[in-house]
Coordinates of C-alpha atoms and ligand atoms in Angstrom, one line a residue:
M18 CA 0.0 0.0 0.0
Q19 CA 1.3 3.4 -0.9
I20 CA 0.4 7.0 -1.4
T21 CA 2.4 9.1 -3.9
E22 CA 2.1 12.9 -4.1
K23 CA 3.0 14.9 -7.2
V24 CA 2.2 18.3 -8.8
F25 CA -0.8 18.0 -11.0
G26 CA -0.9 21.6 -12.3
E27 CA -1.3 25.2 -11.6
T28 CA -4.5 27.3 -11.5
P29 CA -4.7 30.5 -13.5
E30 CA -4.4 32.3 -10.1
G31 CA -1.0 30.6 -9.6
E32 CA -2.1 28.0 -7.0
T33 CA -0.3 24.6 -7.2
I34 CA -2.6 21.6 -7.4
F35 CA -1.4 18.2 -6.2
E36 CA -2.3 14.7 -7.2
Y37 CA -2.3 11.8 -4.8
I38 CA -2.0 8.3 -6.1
L39 CA -3.3 5.6 -3.8
E40 CA -2.4 2.0 -4.5
N41 CA -3.1 -1.2 -2.6
G42 CA -2.4 -4.0 -5.1
Q43 CA -6.1 -4.3 -5.9
L44 CA -7.1 -0.7 -6.7
K45 CA -5.3 2.3 -7.9
L46 CA -6.7 5.8 -7.6
K47 CA -5.7 9.3 -8.4
I48 CA -7.3 12.2 -6.5
I49 CA -6.6 15.9 -6.8
N50 CA -7.1 18.7 -4.2
Y51 CA -8.9 20.8 -6.9
G52 CA -12.6 20.0 -6.5
A53 CA -11.7 16.9 -4.3
I54 CA -11.9 15.2 -7.7
L55 CA -11.3 11.5 -8.4
V56 CA -9.2 11.6 -11.6
E57 CA -8.5 7.9 -12.1
L58 CA -9.8 4.7 -10.7
H59 CA -8.1 1.5 -11.9
T60 CA -9.7 -1.9 -11.1
P61 CA -8.9 -5.4 -12.4
D62 CA -11.0 -7.1 -15.1
R63 CA -11.7 -10.8 -15.1
N64 CA -8.1 -11.5 -16.2
G65 CA -6.6 -9.3 -13.5
K66 CA -5.8 -6.4 -15.9
L67 CA -6.0 -3.0 -14.2
E68 CA -7.8 -0.4 -16.3
D69 CA -9.1 3.1 -15.5
I70 CA -12.9 2.8 -15.3
I71 CA -13.9 6.5 -14.9
L72 CA -14.0 9.3 -17.4
G73 CA -12.0 12.5 -16.8
F74 CA -9.1 14.6 -18.1
D75 CA -5.3 14.5 -18.3
S76 CA -4.8 18.0 -17.1
L77 CA -6.1 20.6 -14.6
D78 CA -7.4 22.8 -17.4
G79 CA -9.8 20.0 -18.4
Y80 CA -11.3 20.1 -14.9
I81 CA -11.3 23.9 -14.6
N82 CA -13.3 24.2 -17.9
D83 CA -15.5 21.1 -17.3
D84 CA -19.2 21.7 -16.8
T85 CA -20.1 18.0 -16.7
Y86 CA -18.8 17.4 -13.1
Q87 CA -16.3 14.6 -14.0
G88 CA -15.2 12.7 -10.9
A89 CA -16.3 15.6 -8.8
T90 CA -17.3 16.1 -5.2
I91 CA -20.6 17.8 -5.5
G92 CA -22.0 20.2 -3.0
R93 CA -23.1 22.1 -1.0
F94 CA -26.3 20.8 -2.4
A95 CA -26.1 18.1 -5.1
N96 CA -28.7 18.0 -7.9
R97 CA -31.4 20.6 -8.6
I98 CA -33.2 23.2 -6.5
K99 CA -36.2 24.6 -8.3
D100 CA -35.7 28.2 -9.4
G101 CA -32.7 28.3 -7.0
C102 CA -35.1 29.2 -4.1
F103 CA -35.9 27.7 -0.7
K104 CA -37.0 28.9 2.7
I105 CA -35.7 28.3 6.1
D106 CA -37.9 29.3 9.0
D107 CA -39.8 31.7 6.6
K108 CA -36.6 33.4 5.4
E109 CA -36.2 33.1 1.6
Y110 CA -32.8 32.2 0.1
K111 CA -32.0 32.7 -3.6
L112 CA -29.2 30.7 -5.2
A113 CA -27.6 30.9 -8.6
Q114 CA -29.7 29.6 -11.5
N115 CA -26.9 27.7 -13.3
D116 CA -29.1 25.1 -15.0
G117 CA -31.8 27.0 -16.9
E118 CA -34.1 28.3 -14.2
N119 CA -32.8 25.9 -11.6
H120 CA -29.8 25.6 -9.3
L121 CA -27.6 22.6 -10.0
H122 CA -24.8 20.9 -8.0
G123 CA -24.1 23.8 -5.6
G124 CA -23.8 26.7 -8.1
I125 CA -21.2 28.4 -10.1
K126 CA -18.0 28.1 -8.0
A127 CA -19.2 25.0 -6.1
F128 CA -17.3 22.3 -4.3
N129 CA -16.0 20.9 -7.5
K130 CA -14.3 24.2 -8.4
V131 CA -12.5 25.1 -5.1
I132 CA -9.2 24.1 -3.6
W133 CA -9.3 21.6 -0.7
K134 CA -6.7 20.9 1.9
A135 CA -5.4 17.4 1.7
E136 CA -4.0 15.1 4.3
K137 CA -2.9 11.5 3.8
I138 CA -4.3 8.7 5.9
E139 CA -2.2 5.7 6.5
K140 CA -3.7 2.9 8.6
E141 CA -2.7 -0.7 9.1
D142 CA -5.4 -2.1 6.7
S143 CA -6.3 0.9 4.6
I144 CA -5.0 4.1 3.0
G145 CA -6.7 7.3 2.1
L146 CA -6.9 11.0 1.7
E147 CA -8.9 13.5 3.8
L148 CA -9.9 16.7 2.0
S149 CA -11.3 19.6 3.9
Y150 CA -12.9 22.9 2.7
F151 CA -14.3 25.8 4.6
S152 CA -17.3 27.2 2.8
K153 CA -18.0 30.7 4.0
D154 CA -21.3 32.0 5.1
G155 CA -23.0 33.5 2.0
E156 CA -20.8 31.5 -0.5
E157 CA -22.9 30.8 -3.5
N158 CA -25.6 32.5 -1.4
Y159 CA -25.9 29.6 1.0
P160 CA -26.3 30.5 4.7
G161 CA -23.8 29.5 7.3
N162 CA -20.1 28.8 7.5
L163 CA -19.7 25.2 6.6
K164 CA -16.8 23.0 7.5
S165 CA -16.9 20.2 5.0
T166 CA -14.8 17.0 4.7
V167 CA -14.5 14.3 2.1
I168 CA -12.5 11.1 2.9
Y169 CA -11.5 8.7 0.2
L170 CA -10.3 5.4 1.8
I171 CA -9.3 2.1 0.1
Q172 CA -9.2 -1.3 1.7
D173 CA -8.8 -4.4 -0.3
N174 CA -11.3 -4.2 -3.2
T175 CA -13.4 -1.4 -1.7
L176 CA -13.4 2.3 -2.1
N177 CA -15.2 4.2 0.7
I178 CA -16.1 7.9 0.4
Y179 CA -17.2 9.6 3.6
F180 CA -18.7 13.1 3.6
K181 CA -19.1 15.2 6.8
A182 CA -20.1 18.8 7.4
F183 CA -20.8 21.2 10.3
T184 CA -22.5 24.5 10.1
D185 CA -23.0 27.6 12.3
K186 CA -26.4 28.5 10.6
T187 CA -29.1 26.3 9.3
T188 CA -28.4 25.3 5.7
P189 CA -29.2 22.7 3.1
V190 CA -26.4 20.1 2.7
N191 CA -26.4 17.2 0.2
M192 CA -22.9 16.0 -0.8
S193 CA -22.2 13.3 -3.3
H194 CA -19.7 11.9 -5.8
H195 CA -20.0 12.4 -9.6
S196 CA -17.7 9.9 -11.4
Y197 CA -18.8 8.7 -14.8
F198 CA -18.2 5.0 -14.7
N199 CA -17.5 2.8 -17.7
L200 CA -16.6 -0.7 -16.4
N201 CA -15.2 -1.7 -19.8
S202 CA -13.0 1.5 -19.8
A203 CA -14.2 4.4 -21.9
K204 CA -12.0 3.4 -24.8
N205 CA -14.1 0.3 -25.4
G206 CA -17.5 1.9 -26.2
N207 CA -20.5 3.2 -24.3
I208 CA -22.3 1.9 -21.3
L209 CA -25.5 0.7 -23.0
D210 CA -24.6 -3.0 -22.6
H211 CA -23.8 -2.6 -18.9
K212 CA -26.4 -4.3 -16.7
I213 CA -27.7 -2.5 -13.7
K214 CA -29.8 -3.4 -10.7
I215 CA -31.2 -0.7 -8.4
N216 CA -32.6 -1.7 -5.1
A217 CA -35.6 0.6 -5.4
N218 CA -39.3 -0.2 -6.0
Q219 CA -40.1 3.4 -6.5
Y220 CA -38.8 6.5 -8.4
L221 CA -39.5 10.2 -8.6
P222 CA -41.3 11.4 -11.8
V223 CA -39.9 14.8 -12.9
N224 CA -41.1 17.8 -15.0
K225 CA -39.3 18.9 -18.2
N226 CA -36.6 20.7 -16.2
L227 CA -35.9 17.5 -14.2
I228 CA -37.5 18.8 -11.0
P229 CA -39.5 16.1 -9.1
T230 CA -43.2 16.7 -9.4
G231 CA -43.6 15.5 -5.8
A232 CA -45.2 12.2 -6.8
I233 CA -43.5 8.9 -5.8
K234 CA -44.3 6.1 -8.3
S235 CA -43.8 2.4 -8.6
V236 CA -41.2 1.2 -11.1
Q237 CA -43.3 -1.8 -11.9
D238 CA -44.2 -2.1 -15.6
T239 CA -42.1 1.0 -16.5
A240 CA -38.7 1.5 -18.1
M241 CA -37.5 2.5 -14.6
D242 CA -37.7 -1.1 -13.3
F243 CA -34.2 -2.2 -12.5
T244 CA -35.2 -4.4 -9.6
E245 CA -33.5 -7.3 -11.5
L246 CA -30.1 -7.0 -13.3
T247 CA -31.1 -5.4 -16.6
R248 CA -29.2 -4.3 -19.7
I249 CA -29.4 -0.5 -19.8
R250 CA -30.1 -0.6 -23.6
K251 CA -33.3 -2.6 -23.0
Q252 CA -35.7 0.2 -22.3
I253 CA -33.6 3.4 -22.8
K254 CA -35.4 4.2 -26.0
N255 CA -38.6 4.8 -24.0
M256 CA -36.8 7.5 -22.0
S257 CA -36.4 10.7 -24.0
G258 CA -32.7 11.5 -23.9
G259 CA -31.9 8.6 -21.5
Y260 CA -32.0 8.1 -17.8
D261 CA -31.7 11.1 -15.5
H262 CA -33.9 10.3 -12.5
N263 CA -33.8 9.7 -8.8
W264 CA -34.8 6.3 -7.4
V265 CA -36.3 5.9 -4.0
L266 CA -34.0 3.3 -2.4
N267 CA -35.5 0.5 -0.4
K268 CA -34.7 0.1 3.3
N269 CA -34.3 3.8 4.1
N270 CA -33.1 3.8 7.7
C271 CA -29.8 5.8 7.3
E272 CA -27.8 2.6 7.5
L273 CA -25.3 1.6 4.8
R274 CA -27.1 -0.8 2.5
L275 CA -26.6 -2.0 -1.0
A276 CA -28.2 0.4 -3.5
A277 CA -27.1 -0.7 -6.9
E278 CA -25.0 -3.2 -8.8
V279 CA -23.4 -2.7 -12.2
V280 CA -22.0 -5.5 -14.4
A281 CA -20.1 -5.2 -17.6
T282 CA -20.0 -8.7 -19.3
K283 CA -17.3 -7.7 -21.7
S284 CA -14.6 -7.0 -19.1
G285 CA -16.3 -9.0 -16.3
R286 CA -16.1 -6.1 -13.9
K287 CA -18.8 -5.7 -11.3
M288 CA -19.4 -2.7 -9.0
E289 CA -21.6 -2.8 -6.0
L290 CA -22.6 0.6 -4.5
S291 CA -23.9 1.1 -1.0
T292 CA -25.0 4.3 0.6
T293 CA -26.6 5.7 3.8
K294 CA -28.8 8.2 1.9
P295 CA -32.5 7.7 0.7
G296 CA -32.1 8.5 -3.1
L297 CA -30.0 7.4 -6.0
Q298 CA -29.7 9.5 -9.2
F299 CA -28.9 7.3 -12.2
Y300 CA -27.7 9.5 -15.0
S301 CA -26.8 7.8 -18.3
G302 CA -24.4 10.5 -19.6
N303 CA -27.1 11.9 -21.8
F304 CA -25.5 15.4 -22.2
L305 CA -22.1 14.0 -23.3
D306 CA -22.2 15.0 -27.0
G307 CA -18.9 14.2 -28.6
T308 CA -17.5 17.7 -28.2
M309 CA -15.3 16.9 -25.3
T310 CA -12.1 14.9 -25.4
G311 CA -11.0 13.3 -22.2
K312 CA -8.1 11.2 -20.8
Y313 CA -6.2 8.9 -23.2
N314 CA -7.5 11.2 -26.1
I315 CA -11.0 9.6 -26.0
Q316 CA -13.9 11.6 -27.3
Y317 CA -16.9 11.5 -24.9
N318 CA -20.1 10.6 -26.8
K319 CA -23.6 10.2 -25.4
H320 CA -23.7 7.3 -22.9
Q321 CA -19.9 6.9 -22.7
G322 CA -20.2 6.8 -18.9
L323 CA -22.9 6.5 -16.3
C324 CA -23.2 8.3 -12.9
L325 CA -24.8 6.8 -9.8
E326 CA -25.1 9.6 -7.3
P327 CA -26.5 8.6 -3.9
Q328 CA -28.1 11.6 -2.2
F329 CA -31.2 13.2 -0.7
F330 CA -33.9 13.6 -3.3
P331 CA -33.5 16.5 -5.7
D332 CA -35.2 19.7 -4.7
S333 CA -35.7 18.3 -1.2
P334 CA -35.7 21.8 0.5
N335 CA -38.9 22.5 -1.3
H336 CA -40.6 19.2 -0.6
P337 CA -41.5 18.8 3.1
E338 CA -42.8 15.3 2.3
F339 CA -39.4 14.1 1.2
P340 CA -37.0 12.5 3.7
F341 CA -34.7 15.4 4.3
S342 CA -33.8 17.9 7.0
F343 CA -31.7 21.1 6.8
L344 CA -28.4 20.9 8.7
R345 CA -28.6 22.9 11.9
P346 CA -25.8 24.2 14.2
N347 CA -24.6 21.5 16.6
E348 CA -25.6 18.7 14.2
I349 CA -23.4 16.6 11.9
Y350 CA -24.1 16.0 8.2
E351 CA -22.8 12.5 7.3
H352 CA -22.9 10.4 4.2
S353 CA -21.1 7.2 3.4
I354 CA -20.7 5.6 0.0
R355 CA -19.0 2.3 -0.5
Y356 CA -18.0 0.9 -3.9
R357 CA -17.0 -2.8 -4.0
F358 CA -15.2 -4.0 -7.1
S359 CA -15.1 -7.6 -8.1
T360 CA -15.5 -9.7 -11.3
I361 CA -17.9 -12.2 -12.7
Ligands
GAL569 C1 -26.1 14.9 -13.3 C2 -27.5 15.4 -13.5 C3 -27.7 15.7 -15.0 C4 -26.6 16.7 -15.5 C5 -25.2 16.2 -15.0 C6 -24.1 17.2 -15.3 O1 -26.0 14.7 -11.9 O2 -28.5 14.4 -13.1 O3 -28.9 16.2 -15.3 O4 -26.9 17.9 -15.0 O5 -25.2 15.9 -13.7 O6 -24.0 17.4 -16.7

C-alpha cells in the first residue's frame, strides 16, 4: 500500500494543485485537491488487468473548464433546487440559477471548483486522503459557515467515500460523488450494454426541467424497473434522452445498504454501490455530446459513462414530504458511499 504525491498543475491564479496516487495492489486511484476530484480509478478485469474505469481529463485545465462534473465532489447541495429558491424558518434564500431556471450541484463556483486541503491517511489495513474545505457564510448565497470534509479510503477491493459537514447557521447540505463509470473503460465503447440493478421499488417522476413533481411512483411495468439486473439498452429508447432520475431506495433507515450493482459482461467487472442516503440519481451520460475529449484522447459521446449519485432527493428543501432535514448548528451531516469492485 502506498500514497504518492506529485504536482498536477497550476490554476490561472497561480495555486499549485497536487495529485495523490493511492495503490493497494487491488485498486489504484488518483485524487486531486482541486474539487476533491477523483481523476483515475483502476480496477482489475476478469483477467486481472487493471484499467481506468472512470472518465475525466489528463490536465487541470480540463477540470477547470469542465461543466459535466467529471469525478467531482458535488455540494453544498447536489442535484437541482427549483428556481434556486428555498425557505428556512420563513426566510427566503436565492441561489444561482446555473441550469436554466434551476440551481444545480451547488452553483457556479461550487465544491467541484474550489481548492481543498489534503491530508494523507495511512492505517494498518487501509490508506486514504482526507480533504477539507471551509465554505464561508454566503458563499454561492448559502447561509452558514460550513466545515466540509471528504475522505477517500481504500481497503482491499473497496473504495469508501465519507462526507461530513458542520454549520453555524441552518443550511441545506447534500454532498455526493459524480464519477462517470464505464466498467469496460471508456476506450471500449459506451455503457448501453452494462447491466444494472437498483434496489428501489419506486422512483420520482420529474417535470421537463428534471425537477421532481412531488409524486412517488412504482417502477413496476415501467422503463425505470431495475429491480432485476437489466441491460441499460433494453428500455432506454422509452426514455427521452436517456435516464436522469432519482430512485427511492428500499430500506431507508440511514444505514449503509446495497443500493445498486453494475456489471459489464465484456470486461467481467462488477461494481456494488452502498449508501446511507435515501435516493440514487442514475444519469446515463445523456448530455455528453462528442464535443469533449478526455483522458487517453478519447472523445466522450452520449452514454460513454454513467453516474450513480447517492443523495437526498433532488429539490428536497422545497418538498417537506421528502426524507430530508436542513443541517442545523450542533448537528453533523454525514454520508457514506461504498464501492466494492469484483469480477464475474
Ligand atoms: C447529473 C444530472 C444531469 C446533469 C449532469 C451534469 O448529476 O443528473 O442532469 O446535470 O449531472 O452534466
